[in-house]
């Protein structure tokens, strides 16, 4: 656990480190890559293209087509959000065509419709 400033309100919050959270939740590799990509944004919107790059960083062909990438992202993100519920860390949609962003919460379960 580390003390960090909330990206939205700048209040100090205690959050787990990325590595601790990844290990504690036993994340699948694709989920861990998505979380890592969004975590690097430090609360700022991370474009979907950057998340795709992280998802397929080991694929020399750059991954499947865009439609398949969106499908894989949606499925992995849904599963990742379920694992993150109650941890105080959340990934939410930053708005149309803006991507995804990391949010620190009070640890309450979040709504998957975000």
PDB file of N, CA and C in Angstrom:
ATOM      1  N   UNK A   1       0.836  -1.181   0.000  1.00  0.00           N
ATOM      2  CA  UNK A   1       0.000   0.000   0.000  1.00  0.00           C
ATOM      3  C   UNK A   1       0.883   1.248   0.000  1.00  0.00           C
ATOM      4  N   UNK A   2       0.451   2.231  -0.776  1.00  0.00           N
ATOM      5  CA  UNK A   2       1.188   3.482  -0.827  1.00  0.00           C
ATOM      6  C   UNK A   2       0.222   4.643  -0.665  1.00  0.00           C
ATOM      7  N   UNK A   3       0.751   5.767  -0.270  1.00  0.00           N
ATOM      8  CA  UNK A   3      -0.015   6.995  -0.138  1.00  0.00           C
ATOM      9  C   UNK A   3       0.133   7.750  -1.451  1.00  0.00           C
ATOM     10  N   UNK A   4      -0.980   8.050  -2.123  1.00  0.00           N
ATOM     11  CA  UNK A   4      -0.949   8.791  -3.380  1.00  0.00           C
ATOM     12  C   UNK A   4      -2.031   9.856  -3.348  1.00  0.00           C
ATOM     13  N   UNK A   5      -1.940  10.793  -4.277  1.00  0.00           N
ATOM     14  CA  UNK A   5      -2.982  11.806  -4.426  1.00  0.00           C
ATOM     15  C   UNK A   5      -4.011  11.307  -5.420  1.00  0.00           C
ATOM     16  N   UNK A   6      -5.268  11.494  -5.093  1.00  0.00           N
ATOM     17  CA  UNK A   6      -6.344  11.148  -6.018  1.00  0.00           C
ATOM     18  C   UNK A   6      -6.184  12.023  -7.262  1.00  0.00           C
ATOM     19  N   UNK A   7      -6.248  11.438  -8.465  1.00  0.00           N
ATOM     20  CA  UNK A   7      -6.081  12.233  -9.684  1.00  0.00           C
ATOM     21  C   UNK A   7      -7.183  13.274  -9.873  1.00  0.00           C
ATOM     22  N   UNK A   8      -8.335  13.036  -9.289  1.00  0.00           N
ATOM     23  CA  UNK A   8      -9.464  13.960  -9.479  1.00  0.00           C
ATOM     24  C   UNK A   8      -9.443  15.118  -8.477  1.00  0.00           C
ATOM     25  N   UNK A   9      -9.390  14.771  -7.183  1.00  0.00           N
ATOM     26  CA  UNK A   9      -9.531  15.802  -6.150  1.00  0.00           C
ATOM     27  C   UNK A   9      -8.226  16.128  -5.431  1.00  0.00           C
ATOM     28  N   UNK A  10      -7.162  15.397  -5.731  1.00  0.00           N
ATOM     29  CA  UNK A  10      -5.828  15.599  -5.159  1.00  0.00           C
ATOM     30  C   UNK A  10      -5.747  15.306  -3.653  1.00  0.00           C
ATOM     31  N   UNK A  11      -6.773  14.686  -3.076  1.00  0.00           N
ATOM     32  CA  UNK A  11      -6.737  14.297  -1.673  1.00  0.00           C
ATOM     33  C   UNK A  11      -5.862  13.061  -1.514  1.00  0.00           C
ATOM     34  N   UNK A  12      -5.157  12.930  -0.385  1.00  0.00           N
ATOM     35  CA  UNK A  12      -4.327  11.735  -0.196  1.00  0.00           C
ATOM     36  C   UNK A  12      -5.200  10.495   0.014  1.00  0.00           C
ATOM     37  N   UNK A  13      -4.845   9.420  -0.662  1.00  0.00           N
ATOM     38  CA  UNK A  13      -5.548   8.148  -0.514  1.00  0.00           C
ATOM     39  C   UNK A  13      -4.510   7.034  -0.424  1.00  0.00           C
ATOM     40  N   UNK A  14      -4.884   5.967   0.257  1.00  0.00           N
ATOM     41  CA  UNK A  14      -4.017   4.806   0.353  1.00  0.00           C
ATOM     42  C   UNK A  14      -4.461   3.800  -0.682  1.00  0.00           C
ATOM     43  N   UNK A  15      -3.552   3.438  -1.562  1.00  0.00           N
ATOM     44  CA  UNK A  15      -3.878   2.479  -2.624  1.00  0.00           C
ATOM     45  C   UNK A  15      -2.774   1.437  -2.707  1.00  0.00           C
ATOM     46  N   UNK A  16      -3.122   0.262  -3.178  1.00  0.00           N
ATOM     47  CA  UNK A  16      -2.087  -0.751  -3.371  1.00  0.00           C
ATOM     48  C   UNK A  16      -1.208  -0.374  -4.558  1.00  0.00           C
ATOM     49  N   UNK A  17      -0.027  -0.926  -4.611  1.00  0.00           N
ATOM     50  CA  UNK A  17       0.815  -0.721  -5.783  1.00  0.00           C
ATOM     51  C   UNK A  17       0.266  -1.589  -6.913  1.00  0.00           C
ATOM     52  N   UNK A  18       0.650  -1.270  -8.127  1.00  0.00           N
ATOM     53  CA  UNK A  18       0.202  -2.038  -9.279  1.00  0.00           C
ATOM     54  C   UNK A  18       0.617  -3.497  -9.151  1.00  0.00           C
ATOM     55  N   UNK A  19       1.846  -3.736  -8.754  1.00  0.00           N
ATOM     56  CA  UNK A  19       2.349  -5.102  -8.646  1.00  0.00           C
ATOM     57  C   UNK A  19       1.600  -5.888  -7.575  1.00  0.00           C
ATOM     58  N   UNK A  20       1.371  -5.261  -6.408  1.00  0.00           N
ATOM     59  CA  UNK A  20       0.649  -5.914  -5.324  1.00  0.00           C
ATOM     60  C   UNK A  20      -0.766  -6.258  -5.747  1.00  0.00           C
ATOM     61  N   UNK A  21      -1.417  -5.319  -6.387  1.00  0.00           N
ATOM     62  CA  UNK A  21      -2.792  -5.528  -6.827  1.00  0.00           C
ATOM     63  C   UNK A  21      -2.877  -6.638  -7.872  1.00  0.00           C
ATOM     64  N   UNK A  22      -1.960  -6.633  -8.817  1.00  0.00           N
ATOM     65  CA  UNK A  22      -1.946  -7.655  -9.864  1.00  0.00           C
ATOM     66  C   UNK A  22      -1.771  -9.045  -9.264  1.00  0.00           C
ATOM     67  N   UNK A  23      -0.852  -9.183  -8.327  1.00  0.00           N
ATOM     68  CA  UNK A  23      -0.619 -10.483  -7.692  1.00  0.00           C
ATOM     69  C   UNK A  23      -1.762 -10.888  -6.772  1.00  0.00           C
ATOM     70  N   UNK A  24      -2.255  -9.950  -5.972  1.00  0.00           N
ATOM     71  CA  UNK A  24      -3.314 -10.261  -5.008  1.00  0.00           C
ATOM     72  C   UNK A  24      -4.605 -10.706  -5.699  1.00  0.00           C
ATOM     73  N   UNK A  25      -4.893 -10.108  -6.853  1.00  0.00           N
ATOM     74  CA  UNK A  25      -6.132 -10.440  -7.570  1.00  0.00           C
ATOM     75  C   UNK A  25      -5.947 -11.596  -8.541  1.00  0.00           C
ATOM     76  N   UNK A  26      -4.698 -12.076  -8.669  1.00  0.00           N
ATOM     77  CA  UNK A  26      -4.399 -13.184  -9.575  1.00  0.00           C
ATOM     78  C   UNK A  26      -4.953 -12.896 -10.976  1.00  0.00           C
ATOM     79  N   UNK A  27      -4.581 -11.730 -11.506  1.00  0.00           N
ATOM     80  CA  UNK A  27      -5.099 -11.294 -12.800  1.00  0.00           C
ATOM     81  C   UNK A  27      -4.542 -12.121 -13.949  1.00  0.00           C
ATOM     82  N   UNK A  28      -5.366 -12.333 -14.947  1.00  0.00           N
ATOM     83  CA  UNK A  28      -4.932 -12.967 -16.176  1.00  0.00           C
ATOM     84  C   UNK A  28      -4.003 -11.982 -16.889  1.00  0.00           C
ATOM     85  N   UNK A  29      -3.094 -12.469 -17.738  1.00  0.00           N
ATOM     86  CA  UNK A  29      -2.138 -11.570 -18.400  1.00  0.00           C
ATOM     87  C   UNK A  29      -2.789 -10.412 -19.158  1.00  0.00           C
ATOM     88  N   UNK A  30      -3.875 -10.673 -19.867  1.00  0.00           N
ATOM     89  CA  UNK A  30      -4.534  -9.603 -20.622  1.00  0.00           C
ATOM     90  C   UNK A  30      -5.125  -8.558 -19.681  1.00  0.00           C
ATOM     91  N   UNK A  31      -5.720  -9.007 -18.577  1.00  0.00           N
ATOM     92  CA  UNK A  31      -6.268  -8.077 -17.592  1.00  0.00           C
ATOM     93  C   UNK A  31      -5.151  -7.237 -16.970  1.00  0.00           C
ATOM     94  N   UNK A  32      -4.024  -7.872 -16.673  1.00  0.00           N
ATOM     95  CA  UNK A  32      -2.894  -7.157 -16.075  1.00  0.00           C
ATOM     96  C   UNK A  32      -2.344  -6.103 -17.035  1.00  0.00           C
ATOM     97  N   UNK A  33      -2.299  -6.423 -18.320  1.00  0.00           N
ATOM     98  CA  UNK A  33      -1.800  -5.449 -19.308  1.00  0.00           C
ATOM     99  C   UNK A  33      -2.727  -4.247 -19.419  1.00  0.00           C
ATOM    100  N   UNK A  34      -4.033  -4.499 -19.379  1.00  0.00           N
ATOM    101  CA  UNK A  34      -5.005  -3.399 -19.433  1.00  0.00           C
ATOM    102  C   UNK A  34      -4.861  -2.515 -18.204  1.00  0.00           C
ATOM    103  N   UNK A  35      -4.804  -3.144 -17.033  1.00  0.00           N
ATOM    104  CA  UNK A  35      -4.649  -2.378 -15.794  1.00  0.00           C
ATOM    105  C   UNK A  35      -3.355  -1.562 -15.819  1.00  0.00           C
ATOM    106  N   UNK A  36      -2.276  -2.154 -16.272  1.00  0.00           N
ATOM    107  CA  UNK A  36      -0.988  -1.458 -16.327  1.00  0.00           C
ATOM    108  C   UNK A  36      -1.046  -0.251 -17.267  1.00  0.00           C
ATOM    109  N   UNK A  37      -1.685  -0.422 -18.415  1.00  0.00           N
ATOM    110  CA  UNK A  37      -1.791   0.683 -19.380  1.00  0.00           C
ATOM    111  C   UNK A  37      -2.584   1.848 -18.798  1.00  0.00           C
ATOM    112  N   UNK A  38      -3.680   1.543 -18.131  1.00  0.00           N
ATOM    113  CA  UNK A  38      -4.520   2.605 -17.555  1.00  0.00           C
ATOM    114  C   UNK A  38      -3.835   3.203 -16.329  1.00  0.00           C
ATOM    115  N   UNK A  39      -3.158   2.375 -15.558  1.00  0.00           N
ATOM    116  CA  UNK A  39      -2.441   2.843 -14.360  1.00  0.00           C
ATOM    117  C   UNK A  39      -1.385   3.883 -14.740  1.00  0.00           C
ATOM    118  N   UNK A  40      -0.717   3.664 -15.863  1.00  0.00           N
ATOM    119  CA  UNK A  40       0.320   4.591 -16.323  1.00  0.00           C
ATOM    120  C   UNK A  40      -0.242   5.968 -16.644  1.00  0.00           C
ATOM    121  N   UNK A  41      -1.547   6.053 -16.903  1.00  0.00           N
ATOM    122  CA  UNK A  41      -2.172   7.340 -17.199  1.00  0.00           C
ATOM    123  C   UNK A  41      -2.333   8.224 -15.981  1.00  0.00           C
ATOM    124  N   UNK A  42      -2.159   7.667 -14.777  1.00  0.00           N
ATOM    125  CA  UNK A  42      -2.231   8.424 -13.521  1.00  0.00           C
ATOM    126  C   UNK A  42      -3.496   9.258 -13.404  1.00  0.00           C
ATOM    127  N   UNK A  43      -4.618   8.653 -13.757  1.00  0.00           N
ATOM    128  CA  UNK A  43      -5.902   9.331 -13.605  1.00  0.00           C
ATOM    129  C   UNK A  43      -6.333  10.134 -14.814  1.00  0.00           C
ATOM    130  N   UNK A  44      -5.454  10.281 -15.784  1.00  0.00           N
ATOM    131  CA  UNK A  44      -5.797  10.991 -17.016  1.00  0.00           C
ATOM    132  C   UNK A  44      -6.295   9.978 -18.040  1.00  0.00           C
ATOM    133  N   UNK A  45      -7.133  10.398 -18.967  1.00  0.00           N
ATOM    134  CA  UNK A  45      -7.624   9.457 -19.980  1.00  0.00           C
ATOM    135  C   UNK A  45      -6.495   8.829 -20.791  1.00  0.00           C
ATOM    136  N   UNK A  46      -6.582   7.526 -20.945  1.00  0.00           N
ATOM    137  CA  UNK A  46      -5.627   6.771 -21.756  1.00  0.00           C
ATOM    138  C   UNK A  46      -6.371   6.341 -23.013  1.00  0.00           C
ATOM    139  N   UNK A  47      -5.927   6.785 -24.182  1.00  0.00           N
ATOM    140  CA  UNK A  47      -6.642   6.437 -25.415  1.00  0.00           C
ATOM    141  C   UNK A  47      -6.747   4.923 -25.601  1.00  0.00           C
ATOM    142  N   UNK A  48      -7.844   4.499 -26.173  1.00  0.00           N
ATOM    143  CA  UNK A  48      -8.073   3.081 -26.424  1.00  0.00           C
ATOM    144  C   UNK A  48      -6.944   2.500 -27.265  1.00  0.00           C
ATOM    145  N   UNK A  49      -6.405   3.267 -28.188  1.00  0.00           N
ATOM    146  CA  UNK A  49      -5.307   2.765 -29.019  1.00  0.00           C
ATOM    147  C   UNK A  49      -4.093   2.396 -28.167  1.00  0.00           C
ATOM    148  N   UNK A  50      -3.835   3.149 -27.104  1.00  0.00           N
ATOM    149  CA  UNK A  50      -2.709   2.838 -26.222  1.00  0.00           C
ATOM    150  C   UNK A  50      -2.992   1.571 -25.409  1.00  0.00           C
ATOM    151  N   UNK A  51      -4.255   1.381 -25.030  1.00  0.00           N
ATOM    152  CA  UNK A  51      -4.638   0.150 -24.326  1.00  0.00           C
ATOM    153  C   UNK A  51      -4.472  -1.040 -25.264  1.00  0.00           C
ATOM    154  N   UNK A  52      -4.889  -0.881 -26.533  1.00  0.00           N
ATOM    155  CA  UNK A  52      -4.693  -1.945 -27.523  1.00  0.00           C
ATOM    156  C   UNK A  52      -3.212  -2.284 -27.673  1.00  0.00           C
ATOM    157  N   UNK A  53      -2.370  -1.262 -27.728  1.00  0.00           N
ATOM    158  CA  UNK A  53      -0.926  -1.495 -27.851  1.00  0.00           C
ATOM    159  C   UNK A  53      -0.418  -2.335 -26.677  1.00  0.00           C
ATOM    160  N   UNK A  54      -0.896  -2.028 -25.480  1.00  0.00           N
ATOM    161  CA  UNK A  54      -0.477  -2.787 -24.297  1.00  0.00           C
ATOM    162  C   UNK A  54      -1.013  -4.213 -24.341  1.00  0.00           C
ATOM    163  N   UNK A  55      -2.243  -4.373 -24.815  1.00  0.00           N
ATOM    164  CA  UNK A  55      -2.855  -5.699 -24.878  1.00  0.00           C
ATOM    165  C   UNK A  55      -2.079  -6.631 -25.799  1.00  0.00           C
ATOM    166  N   UNK A  56      -1.581  -6.090 -26.890  1.00  0.00           N
ATOM    167  CA  UNK A  56      -0.940  -6.912 -27.918  1.00  0.00           C
ATOM    168  C   UNK A  56       0.539  -6.577 -28.088  1.00  0.00           C
ATOM    169  N   UNK A  57       1.196  -6.169 -27.006  1.00  0.00           N
ATOM    170  CA  UNK A  57       2.600  -5.777 -27.087  1.00  0.00           C
ATOM    171  C   UNK A  57       3.521  -6.920 -27.513  1.00  0.00           C
ATOM    172  N   UNK A  58       3.137  -8.156 -27.251  1.00  0.00           N
ATOM    173  CA  UNK A  58       3.964  -9.311 -27.620  1.00  0.00           C
ATOM    174  C   UNK A  58       3.634  -9.868 -28.998  1.00  0.00           C
ATOM    175  N   UNK A  59       2.608  -9.345 -29.636  1.00  0.00           N
ATOM    176  CA  UNK A  59       2.167  -9.859 -30.933  1.00  0.00           C
ATOM    177  C   UNK A  59       2.862  -9.077 -32.051  1.00  0.00           C
ATOM    178  N   UNK A  60       3.712  -9.753 -32.821  1.00  0.00           N
ATOM    179  CA  UNK A  60       4.464  -9.058 -33.876  1.00  0.00           C
ATOM    180  C   UNK A  60       3.559  -8.511 -34.973  1.00  0.00           C
ATOM    181  N   UNK A  61       2.346  -9.054 -35.092  1.00  0.00           N
ATOM    182  CA  UNK A  61       1.402  -8.571 -36.100  1.00  0.00           C
ATOM    183  C   UNK A  61       0.511  -7.458 -35.565  1.00  0.00           C
ATOM    184  N   UNK A  62       0.661  -7.101 -34.286  1.00  0.00           N
ATOM    185  CA  UNK A  62      -0.137  -6.024 -33.715  1.00  0.00           C
ATOM    186  C   UNK A  62      -1.522  -6.440 -33.260  1.00  0.00           C
ATOM    187  N   UNK A  63      -1.804  -7.727 -33.231  1.00  0.00           N
ATOM    188  CA  UNK A  63      -3.092  -8.215 -32.767  1.00  0.00           C
ATOM    189  C   UNK A  63      -4.068  -8.428 -33.901  1.00  0.00           C
ATOM    190  N   UNK A  64      -5.290  -8.849 -33.557  1.00  0.00           N
ATOM    191  CA  UNK A  64      -6.312  -9.076 -34.573  1.00  0.00           C
ATOM    192  C   UNK A  64      -6.848  -7.744 -35.102  1.00  0.00           C
ATOM    193  N   UNK A  65      -7.863  -7.793 -35.909  1.00  0.00           N
ATOM    194  CA  UNK A  65      -8.479  -6.573 -36.425  1.00  0.00           C
ATOM    195  C   UNK A  65      -9.098  -5.744 -35.317  1.00  0.00           C
ATOM    196  N   UNK A  66      -9.437  -4.508 -35.639  1.00  0.00           N
ATOM    197  CA  UNK A  66      -9.951  -3.577 -34.636  1.00  0.00           C
ATOM    198  C   UNK A  66     -11.232  -4.068 -33.970  1.00  0.00           C
ATOM    199  N   UNK A  67     -12.142  -4.658 -34.726  1.00  0.00           N
ATOM    200  CA  UNK A  67     -13.388  -5.152 -34.143  1.00  0.00           C
ATOM    201  C   UNK A  67     -13.114  -6.243 -33.114  1.00  0.00           C
ATOM    202  N   UNK A  68     -12.185  -7.142 -33.417  1.00  0.00           N
ATOM    203  CA  UNK A  68     -11.835  -8.207 -32.479  1.00  0.00           C
ATOM    204  C   UNK A  68     -11.129  -7.639 -31.249  1.00  0.00           C
ATOM    205  N   UNK A  69     -10.330  -6.585 -31.445  1.00  0.00           N
ATOM    206  CA  UNK A  69      -9.646  -5.965 -30.310  1.00  0.00           C
ATOM    207  C   UNK A  69     -10.652  -5.322 -29.359  1.00  0.00           C
ATOM    208  N   UNK A  70     -11.640  -4.624 -29.913  1.00  0.00           N
ATOM    209  CA  UNK A  70     -12.677  -4.021 -29.069  1.00  0.00           C
ATOM    210  C   UNK A  70     -13.426  -5.086 -28.290  1.00  0.00           C
ATOM    211  N   UNK A  71     -13.748  -6.179 -28.956  1.00  0.00           N
ATOM    212  CA  UNK A  71     -14.458  -7.268 -28.294  1.00  0.00           C
ATOM    213  C   UNK A  71     -13.621  -7.846 -27.154  1.00  0.00           C
ATOM    214  N   UNK A  72     -12.348  -8.102 -27.408  1.00  0.00           N
ATOM    215  CA  UNK A  72     -11.460  -8.646 -26.382  1.00  0.00           C
ATOM    216  C   UNK A  72     -11.306  -7.663 -25.222  1.00  0.00           C
ATOM    217  N   UNK A  73     -11.209  -6.366 -25.541  1.00  0.00           N
ATOM    218  CA  UNK A  73     -11.089  -5.346 -24.495  1.00  0.00           C
ATOM    219  C   UNK A  73     -12.333  -5.329 -23.619  1.00  0.00           C
ATOM    220  N   UNK A  74     -13.490  -5.324 -24.219  1.00  0.00           N
ATOM    221  CA  UNK A  74     -14.741  -5.270 -23.449  1.00  0.00           C
ATOM    222  C   UNK A  74     -14.874  -6.467 -22.507  1.00  0.00           C
ATOM    223  N   UNK A  75     -14.547  -7.652 -23.013  1.00  0.00           N
ATOM    224  CA  UNK A  75     -14.659  -8.860 -22.190  1.00  0.00           C
ATOM    225  C   UNK A  75     -13.634  -8.822 -21.049  1.00  0.00           C
ATOM    226  N   UNK A  76     -12.381  -8.519 -21.374  1.00  0.00           N
ATOM    227  CA  UNK A  76     -11.334  -8.480 -20.345  1.00  0.00           C
ATOM    228  C   UNK A  76     -11.602  -7.373 -19.330  1.00  0.00           C
ATOM    229  N   UNK A  77     -12.086  -6.225 -19.787  1.00  0.00           N
ATOM    230  CA  UNK A  77     -12.369  -5.115 -18.886  1.00  0.00           C
ATOM    231  C   UNK A  77     -13.523  -5.458 -17.943  1.00  0.00           C
ATOM    232  N   UNK A  78     -14.532  -6.126 -18.437  1.00  0.00           N
ATOM    233  CA  UNK A  78     -15.650  -6.541 -17.591  1.00  0.00           C
ATOM    234  C   UNK A  78     -15.154  -7.468 -16.481  1.00  0.00           C
ATOM    235  N   UNK A  79     -14.336  -8.430 -16.841  1.00  0.00           N
ATOM    236  CA  UNK A  79     -13.784  -9.371 -15.852  1.00  0.00           C
ATOM    237  C   UNK A  79     -12.838  -8.662 -14.885  1.00  0.00           C
ATOM    238  N   UNK A  80     -12.044  -7.739 -15.399  1.00  0.00           N
ATOM    239  CA  UNK A  80     -11.121  -6.980 -14.564  1.00  0.00           C
ATOM    240  C   UNK A  80     -11.883  -6.126 -13.560  1.00  0.00           C
ATOM    241  N   UNK A  81     -12.927  -5.474 -13.986  1.00  0.00           N
ATOM    242  CA  UNK A  81     -13.722  -4.642 -13.086  1.00  0.00           C
ATOM    243  C   UNK A  81     -14.335  -5.463 -11.963  1.00  0.00           C
ATOM    244  N   UNK A  82     -14.766  -6.672 -12.272  1.00  0.00           N
ATOM    245  CA  UNK A  82     -15.316  -7.539 -11.225  1.00  0.00           C
ATOM    246  C   UNK A  82     -14.255  -7.839 -10.173  1.00  0.00           C
ATOM    247  N   UNK A  83     -13.023  -8.068 -10.626  1.00  0.00           N
ATOM    248  CA  UNK A  83     -11.939  -8.355  -9.681  1.00  0.00           C
ATOM    249  C   UNK A  83     -11.537  -7.113  -8.886  1.00  0.00           C
ATOM    250  N   UNK A  84     -11.655  -5.938  -9.500  1.00  0.00           N
ATOM    251  CA  UNK A  84     -11.267  -4.699  -8.826  1.00  0.00           C
ATOM    252  C   UNK A  84     -12.310  -4.210  -7.824  1.00  0.00           C
ATOM    253  N   UNK A  85     -13.540  -4.685  -7.938  1.00  0.00           N
ATOM    254  CA  UNK A  85     -14.617  -4.223  -7.049  1.00  0.00           C
ATOM    255  C   UNK A  85     -14.199  -4.380  -5.588  1.00  0.00           C
ATOM    256  N   UNK A  86     -14.304  -3.298  -4.849  1.00  0.00           N
ATOM    257  CA  UNK A  86     -13.993  -3.312  -3.431  1.00  0.00           C
ATOM    258  C   UNK A  86     -12.532  -3.060  -3.093  1.00  0.00           C
ATOM    259  N   UNK A  87     -11.662  -2.872  -4.102  1.00  0.00           N
ATOM    260  CA  UNK A  87     -10.234  -2.662  -3.839  1.00  0.00           C
ATOM    261  C   UNK A  87      -9.865  -1.197  -3.655  1.00  0.00           C
ATOM    262  N   UNK A  88     -10.750  -0.297  -4.046  1.00  0.00           N
ATOM    263  CA  UNK A  88     -10.429   1.128  -4.005  1.00  0.00           C
ATOM    264  C   UNK A  88      -9.822   1.633  -5.300  1.00  0.00           C
ATOM    265  N   UNK A  89      -9.681   0.740  -6.277  1.00  0.00           N
ATOM    266  CA  UNK A  89      -9.139   1.090  -7.591  1.00  0.00           C
ATOM    267  C   UNK A  89     -10.195   0.741  -8.620  1.00  0.00           C
ATOM    268  N   UNK A  90     -10.401   1.621  -9.587  1.00  0.00           N
ATOM    269  CA  UNK A  90     -11.447   1.405 -10.582  1.00  0.00           C
ATOM    270  C   UNK A  90     -11.002   1.938 -11.932  1.00  0.00           C
ATOM    271  N   UNK A  91     -11.501   1.338 -12.987  1.00  0.00           N
ATOM    272  CA  UNK A  91     -11.261   1.831 -14.348  1.00  0.00           C
ATOM    273  C   UNK A  91     -12.605   2.253 -14.904  1.00  0.00           C
ATOM    274  N   UNK A  92     -12.675   3.485 -15.363  1.00  0.00           N
ATOM    275  CA  UNK A  92     -13.931   3.952 -15.941  1.00  0.00           C
ATOM    276  C   UNK A  92     -13.702   4.518 -17.334  1.00  0.00           C
ATOM    277  N   UNK A  93     -14.776   4.554 -18.099  1.00  0.00           N
ATOM    278  CA  UNK A  93     -14.744   5.123 -19.429  1.00  0.00           C
ATOM    279  C   UNK A  93     -14.586   6.631 -19.279  1.00  0.00           C
ATOM    280  N   UNK A  94     -13.638   7.211 -19.987  1.00  0.00           N
ATOM    281  CA  UNK A  94     -13.360   8.648 -19.872  1.00  0.00           C
ATOM    282  C   UNK A  94     -14.233   9.483 -20.799  1.00  0.00           C
ATOM    283  N   UNK A  95     -15.106   8.851 -21.547  1.00  0.00           N
ATOM    284  CA  UNK A  95     -15.970   9.576 -22.466  1.00  0.00           C
ATOM    285  C   UNK A  95     -15.744   9.133 -23.892  1.00  0.00           C
ATOM    286  N   UNK A  96     -16.658   9.480 -24.733  1.00  0.00           N
ATOM    287  CA  UNK A  96     -16.611   9.060 -26.126  1.00  0.00           C
ATOM    288  C   UNK A  96     -15.280   9.415 -26.766  1.00  0.00           C
ATOM    289  N   UNK A  97     -14.597   8.418 -27.270  1.00  0.00           N
ATOM    290  CA  UNK A  97     -13.313   8.544 -27.971  1.00  0.00           C
ATOM    291  C   UNK A  97     -12.162   9.084 -27.115  1.00  0.00           C
ATOM    292  N   UNK A  98     -12.328   9.127 -25.801  1.00  0.00           N
ATOM    293  CA  UNK A  98     -11.255   9.615 -24.938  1.00  0.00           C
ATOM    294  C   UNK A  98     -10.514   8.464 -24.280  1.00  0.00           C
ATOM    295  N   UNK A  99     -11.094   7.289 -24.218  1.00  0.00           N
ATOM    296  CA  UNK A  99     -10.423   6.131 -23.654  1.00  0.00           C
ATOM    297  C   UNK A  99     -10.886   5.789 -22.261  1.00  0.00           C
ATOM    298  N   UNK A 100      -9.925   5.410 -21.417  1.00  0.00           N
ATOM    299  CA  UNK A 100     -10.202   4.885 -20.086  1.00  0.00           C
ATOM    300  C   UNK A 100      -9.316   5.591 -19.072  1.00  0.00           C
ATOM    301  N   UNK A 101      -9.789   5.677 -17.823  1.00  0.00           N
ATOM    302  CA  UNK A 101      -8.952   6.308 -16.806  1.00  0.00           C
ATOM    303  C   UNK A 101      -9.071   5.580 -15.478  1.00  0.00           C
ATOM    304  N   UNK A 102      -8.034   5.720 -14.685  1.00  0.00           N
ATOM    305  CA  UNK A 102      -7.942   5.117 -13.371  1.00  0.00           C
ATOM    306  C   UNK A 102      -8.599   6.043 -12.363  1.00  0.00           C
ATOM    307  N   UNK A 103      -9.384   5.458 -11.472  1.00  0.00           N
ATOM    308  CA  UNK A 103     -10.064   6.225 -10.439  1.00  0.00           C
ATOM    309  C   UNK A 103      -9.843   5.520  -9.109  1.00  0.00           C
ATOM    310  N   UNK A 104      -9.531   6.282  -8.075  1.00  0.00           N
ATOM    311  CA  UNK A 104      -9.455   5.738  -6.729  1.00  0.00           C
ATOM    312  C   UNK A 104     -10.800   5.972  -6.071  1.00  0.00           C
ATOM    313  N   UNK A 105     -11.355   4.927  -5.468  1.00  0.00           N
ATOM    314  CA  UNK A 105     -12.674   5.022  -4.848  1.00  0.00           C
ATOM    315  C   UNK A 105     -12.558   4.766  -3.357  1.00  0.00           C
ATOM    316  N   UNK A 106     -13.688   4.796  -2.692  1.00  0.00           N
ATOM    317  CA  UNK A 106     -13.708   4.521  -1.254  1.00  0.00           C
ATOM    318  C   UNK A 106     -13.773   3.020  -0.956  1.00  0.00           C
ATOM    319  N   UNK A 107     -13.615   2.187  -1.978  1.00  0.00           N
ATOM    320  CA  UNK A 107     -13.618   0.746  -1.779  1.00  0.00           C
ATOM    321  C   UNK A 107     -14.969   0.102  -2.000  1.00  0.00           C
ATOM    322  N   UNK A 108     -15.983   0.904  -2.262  1.00  0.00           N
ATOM    323  CA  UNK A 108     -17.306   0.361  -2.522  1.00  0.00           C
ATOM    324  C   UNK A 108     -17.349  -0.274  -3.900  1.00  0.00           C
ATOM    325  N   UNK A 109     -18.208  -1.255  -4.072  1.00  0.00           N
ATOM    326  CA  UNK A 109     -18.376  -1.895  -5.391  1.00  0.00           C
ATOM    327  C   UNK A 109     -18.835  -0.847  -6.382  1.00  0.00           C
ATOM    328  N   UNK A 110     -18.353  -0.943  -7.596  1.00  0.00           N
ATOM    329  CA  UNK A 110     -18.695   0.003  -8.643  1.00  0.00           C
ATOM    330  C   UNK A 110     -19.742  -0.587  -9.575  1.00  0.00           C
ATOM    331  N   UNK A 111     -20.320   0.278 -10.372  1.00  0.00           N
ATOM    332  CA  UNK A 111     -21.322  -0.113 -11.341  1.00  0.00           C
ATOM    333  C   UNK A 111     -20.639  -0.474 -12.652  1.00  0.00           C
ATOM    334  N   UNK A 112     -20.911  -1.650 -13.198  1.00  0.00           N
ATOM    335  CA  UNK A 112     -20.279  -2.091 -14.443  1.00  0.00           C
ATOM    336  C   UNK A 112     -20.737  -1.318 -15.666  1.00  0.00           C
ATOM    337  N   UNK A 113     -21.728  -0.440 -15.534  1.00  0.00           N
ATOM    338  CA  UNK A 113     -22.255   0.293 -16.686  1.00  0.00           C
ATOM    339  C   UNK A 113     -21.411   1.501 -17.044  1.00  0.00           C
ATOM    340  N   UNK A 114     -20.365   1.755 -16.304  1.00  0.00           N
ATOM    341  CA  UNK A 114     -19.529   2.933 -16.598  1.00  0.00           C
ATOM    342  C   UNK A 114     -18.809   2.776 -17.892  1.00  0.00           C
TER     343      UNK A 114
END
